[in-house]
Each structure stands twice: as C-alpha cells, then as structure tokens.
Short mmCIF file of C-alpha atoms in Angstrom, two decimals:
data_model
loop_
_atom_site.label_atom_id
_atom_site.label_comp_id
_atom_site.label_asym_id
_atom_site.label_seq_id
_atom_site.Cartn_x
_atom_site.Cartn_y
_atom_site.Cartn_z
CA UNK I 256 34.44 145.86 60.89
CA UNK I 257 37.18 146.16 64.08
CA UNK I 258 36.49 146.96 66.73
CA UNK I 259 37.52 150.50 67.88
CA UNK I 260 37.82 149.43 71.37
CA UNK I 261 41.41 148.48 72.18
CA UNK I 262 41.41 144.77 74.25
CA UNK I 263 44.40 144.22 76.43
CA UNK I 264 45.84 140.79 76.80
CA UNK I 265 44.08 140.27 80.09
CA UNK I 266 40.46 141.07 78.71
CA UNK I 267 40.63 138.35 76.07
CA UNK I 268 41.57 135.94 79.29
CA UNK I 269 38.63 135.18 80.95
CA UNK I 270 38.63 135.60 84.79
CA UNK I 271 36.86 133.46 86.52
CA UNK I 272 33.94 135.06 88.08
CA UNK I 273 33.32 135.38 91.65
CA UNK I 274 31.01 132.15 91.40
CA UNK I 275 33.34 129.59 89.69
CA UNK I 276 32.48 126.44 91.15
CA UNK I 277 30.61 123.63 89.28
CA UNK I 278 29.85 121.50 92.07
CA UNK I 279 28.58 121.72 96.05
CA UNK I 280 30.70 119.84 98.45
CA UNK I 281 29.06 117.91 100.99
CA UNK I 282 30.04 115.43 103.54
CA UNK I 283 28.45 112.61 101.31
CA UNK I 284 28.05 109.25 102.40
CA UNK I 285 27.34 105.89 99.57
CA UNK I 286 25.84 102.88 101.68
CA UNK I 287 27.19 100.15 99.01
CA UNK I 288 30.59 99.56 98.79
CA UNK I 289 31.45 96.07 96.65
CA UNK I 290 34.40 93.63 98.32
CA UNK I 291 36.21 94.05 94.96
CA UNK I 292 35.76 98.14 95.69
CA UNK I 293 36.91 98.15 99.12
CA UNK I 294 39.87 96.09 98.12
CA UNK I 295 40.47 97.97 95.32
CA UNK I 296 40.97 101.32 97.45
CA UNK I 297 42.97 99.54 99.74
CA UNK I 298 45.66 97.61 97.13
CA UNK I 299 45.93 101.72 95.75
CA UNK I 300 46.91 103.04 99.24
CA UNK I 301 49.03 100.18 99.88
CA UNK I 302 50.88 100.83 96.75
CA UNK I 303 51.49 104.26 97.12
CA UNK I 304 52.83 103.40 100.77
CA UNK I 305 55.68 100.99 99.16
CA UNK I 306 56.47 103.58 97.00
CA UNK I 307 56.22 106.51 99.92
CA UNK I 308 58.31 103.95 102.02
CA UNK I 309 60.95 103.25 99.56
CA UNK I 310 61.29 107.36 98.84
CA UNK I 311 61.69 108.48 102.10
CA UNK I 312 63.95 105.08 103.37
CA UNK I 313 65.67 104.78 100.85
CA UNK I 314 69.03 104.50 102.72
CA UNK I 315 67.62 101.45 104.53
CA UNK I 316 67.36 99.74 101.33
CA UNK I 317 69.99 97.55 101.39
CA UNK I 318 68.86 95.75 104.78
CA UNK I 319 65.28 95.33 103.34
CA UNK I 320 64.24 91.94 102.88
CA UNK I 321 62.05 88.74 103.16
CA UNK I 322 64.03 87.37 106.02
CA UNK I 323 63.86 90.33 108.14
CA UNK I 324 60.02 90.95 107.43
CA UNK I 325 59.87 87.42 109.34
CA UNK I 326 61.78 87.98 111.88
CA UNK I 327 60.28 91.70 112.64
CA UNK I 328 56.75 90.73 112.52
CA UNK I 329 56.94 88.85 115.44
CA UNK I 330 58.75 91.34 117.63
CA UNK I 331 55.66 93.87 118.30
CA UNK I 332 57.28 96.47 120.40
CA UNK I 333 54.85 99.30 122.60
CA UNK I 334 56.74 102.22 121.59
CA UNK I 335 58.88 102.13 118.49
CA UNK I 336 61.44 105.29 119.35
CA UNK I 337 61.20 107.24 116.21
CA UNK I 338 61.77 111.13 116.43
CA UNK I 339 59.08 112.88 117.39
CA UNK I 340 58.45 114.35 114.00
CA UNK I 341 57.67 110.65 113.20
CA UNK I 342 54.97 109.92 116.05
CA UNK I 343 53.58 112.74 116.37
CA UNK I 344 53.41 115.13 113.14
CA UNK I 345 53.87 112.71 109.69
CA UNK I 346 52.14 109.83 111.42
CA UNK I 347 48.90 111.73 112.53
CA UNK I 348 49.05 113.70 109.49
CA UNK I 349 49.02 110.64 107.19
CA UNK I 350 46.31 109.02 109.25
CA UNK I 351 44.76 112.09 108.69
CA UNK I 352 45.02 112.09 104.74
CA UNK I 353 43.61 108.20 104.28
CA UNK I 354 40.75 109.13 106.82
CA UNK I 355 39.68 112.26 104.02
CA UNK I 356 40.78 109.50 101.29
CA UNK I 357 38.47 107.40 102.40
CA UNK I 358 35.47 109.38 102.98
CA UNK I 359 36.50 111.54 99.97
CA UNK I 360 35.78 108.01 98.47
CA UNK I 361 32.45 108.25 100.02
CA UNK I 362 32.80 105.70 102.86
CA UNK I 363 30.82 106.62 106.00
CA UNK I 364 32.78 107.81 108.75
CA UNK I 365 32.78 104.37 110.89
CA UNK I 366 34.18 102.72 107.71
CA UNK I 367 36.57 105.22 106.94
CA UNK I 368 38.06 105.27 110.59
CA UNK I 369 38.17 101.35 109.90
CA UNK I 370 39.63 101.43 106.40
CA UNK I 371 42.24 103.84 107.98
CA UNK I 372 42.75 101.57 110.85
CA UNK I 373 43.29 98.59 108.44
CA UNK I 374 45.83 100.81 105.81
CA UNK I 375 48.16 101.40 108.75
CA UNK I 376 48.33 98.19 110.15
CA UNK I 377 49.06 96.62 106.51
CA UNK I 378 51.89 99.32 106.38
CA UNK I 379 52.94 98.24 110.11
CA UNK I 380 52.81 94.70 109.43
CA UNK I 381 53.48 94.39 105.41
CA UNK I 382 56.05 97.52 104.74
CA UNK I 383 57.51 98.67 107.65
CA UNK I 384 58.73 95.44 108.96
CA UNK I 385 60.95 95.23 106.19
CA UNK I 386 63.60 97.52 108.25
CA UNK I 387 62.24 97.13 111.62
CA UNK I 388 59.52 95.90 114.05
CA UNK I 389 55.99 97.20 114.38
CA UNK I 390 54.85 99.10 117.00
CA UNK I 391 51.87 99.50 119.01
CA UNK I 392 52.27 103.33 119.34
CA UNK I 393 52.09 103.38 115.18
CA UNK I 394 48.70 101.38 115.15
CA UNK I 395 47.40 103.77 117.74
CA UNK I 396 48.33 107.27 116.77
CA UNK I 397 48.08 107.00 113.36
CA UNK I 398 44.67 105.63 112.67
CA UNK I 399 42.93 107.45 115.78
CA UNK I 400 44.64 110.21 116.24
CA UNK I 401 44.64 110.88 112.21
CA UNK I 402 41.08 110.26 111.70
CA UNK I 403 40.26 112.67 114.75
CA UNK I 404 42.47 115.50 112.49
CA UNK I 405 40.96 114.40 109.35
CA UNK I 406 37.19 114.78 110.82
CA UNK I 407 38.36 118.20 111.63
CA UNK I 408 40.19 118.74 108.14
CA UNK I 409 36.93 117.65 106.39
CA UNK I 410 34.88 120.18 108.04
CA UNK I 411 36.74 123.39 107.14
CA UNK I 412 37.83 121.80 103.69
CA UNK I 413 34.19 121.32 103.00
CA UNK I 414 33.54 125.03 103.75
CA UNK I 415 36.61 126.11 101.79
CA UNK I 416 35.40 124.16 99.02
CA UNK I 417 32.16 125.90 99.04
CA UNK I 418 33.05 129.27 99.33
CA UNK I 419 33.08 131.78 96.65
CA UNK I 420 36.55 133.07 97.12
CA UNK I 421 38.95 131.35 95.42
CA UNK I 422 41.27 131.31 97.45
CA UNK I 423 40.01 129.20 99.94
CA UNK I 424 38.74 127.09 97.20
CA UNK I 425 42.31 126.86 96.47
CA UNK I 426 42.79 126.38 100.52
CA UNK I 427 40.19 123.62 100.80
CA UNK I 428 41.99 121.55 97.92
CA UNK I 429 45.37 121.57 99.79
CA UNK I 430 43.97 120.64 102.83
CA UNK I 431 41.57 118.01 101.38
CA UNK I 432 43.80 116.58 98.93
CA UNK I 433 41.51 113.80 97.23
CA UNK I 434 39.16 116.64 96.41
CA UNK I 435 41.40 117.00 93.22
CA UNK I 436 40.91 113.51 91.90
CA UNK I 437 38.07 112.55 89.62
CA UNK I 438 37.27 110.06 92.04
CA UNK I 439 36.16 112.47 94.26
CA UNK I 440 32.26 111.91 95.38
CA UNK I 441 31.79 114.26 98.23
CA UNK I 442 30.32 117.05 95.18
CA UNK I 443 27.18 117.55 93.41
CA UNK I 444 25.87 119.19 90.44
#
C-alpha cells in the first residue's frame, strides 16, 4: 500500500525540533584532577602551541635553534614591541581560549587561571625563545586579560548553549570551541 500523500525531500529529512539539545550546559567543577591528567592537559596544549607557533612563524624557522633558545631565555624584556594586533588581540584571545579549555575540562576558575598562566609561561620560555626573548607583557596580558575575557565568554557561551534556538547554540559552540569535543565536561544529561 503506497501513501497517497506526496513526500518532498525536506519532508523525508528530519529537521531538528526546537528542543534539539541533548545536554544542559553548566559551569561544572570537578575537584579532583590527577597529576597525570594535569600533565596530559599541559602537554597537549604545549604541543598545540608549538604547532601554532610554527604555522604562524614559518618565515623564522631558519633562525630557530637550541642555542638561540638558551640565549633568549636569559634575556627577559619588559615589553616585546610586537604589533598591537599580537599584544592586545591575539594574546588575550589565546589566553581566553586556554582558560575556556581548562574550564571545559572542569577545573575550577582558580585552577583554570593557574593552568592558563602555566601554559603561557611554557610558551614564553620554551617555545617563543626559539626566535626571541620572553617578555613580561606577554606573561601578564595572555593569562590575566585572557582569563578575564574567558570568564565573560564562558558565561555567554553557557547561556547560548542552553538556548532552544539552534543558531544561538551554534554561536555558543563558536565562542567556546572546547564545547565541541567529547572531553568537554560541562554538560549533563
């Protein structure tokens, strides 16, 4: 028996209902993280930082060496003289995403800040020294301003992720990219 109603292609595709969410998103804190887990998170971020640095500094690869790292590590500058784009946009946004990563892994706001600071210091002293000496402005701006922005972005993202509007849910995932991964712990059934 065939149906008398003609089904269109869009009728056959199930479009998500307005209540498409599978989870409720909350600013969750898991109080126990093993030393192995913390080291794993820092190592993953360190590896990503190396990849990003090589991708953005490809024109300086010829000047990178362990000798330059040793020389540059001992010359901490107060101000690095980078462009405004790097010092006041890229570094704070990087810091905010680091903070959101650690919050997404359910570290407390304090530990998320501490790990953002640690990740930033690892970058300054063990990656960027391949081409230049570390700077105090980057050590302060990236974790402090970045974490402050991250706190704000987390609140907005959680609100958007809990929205019944699909476009807001998508925007929440763009603002808080860590929410796109399986290890994001800030969701409950």
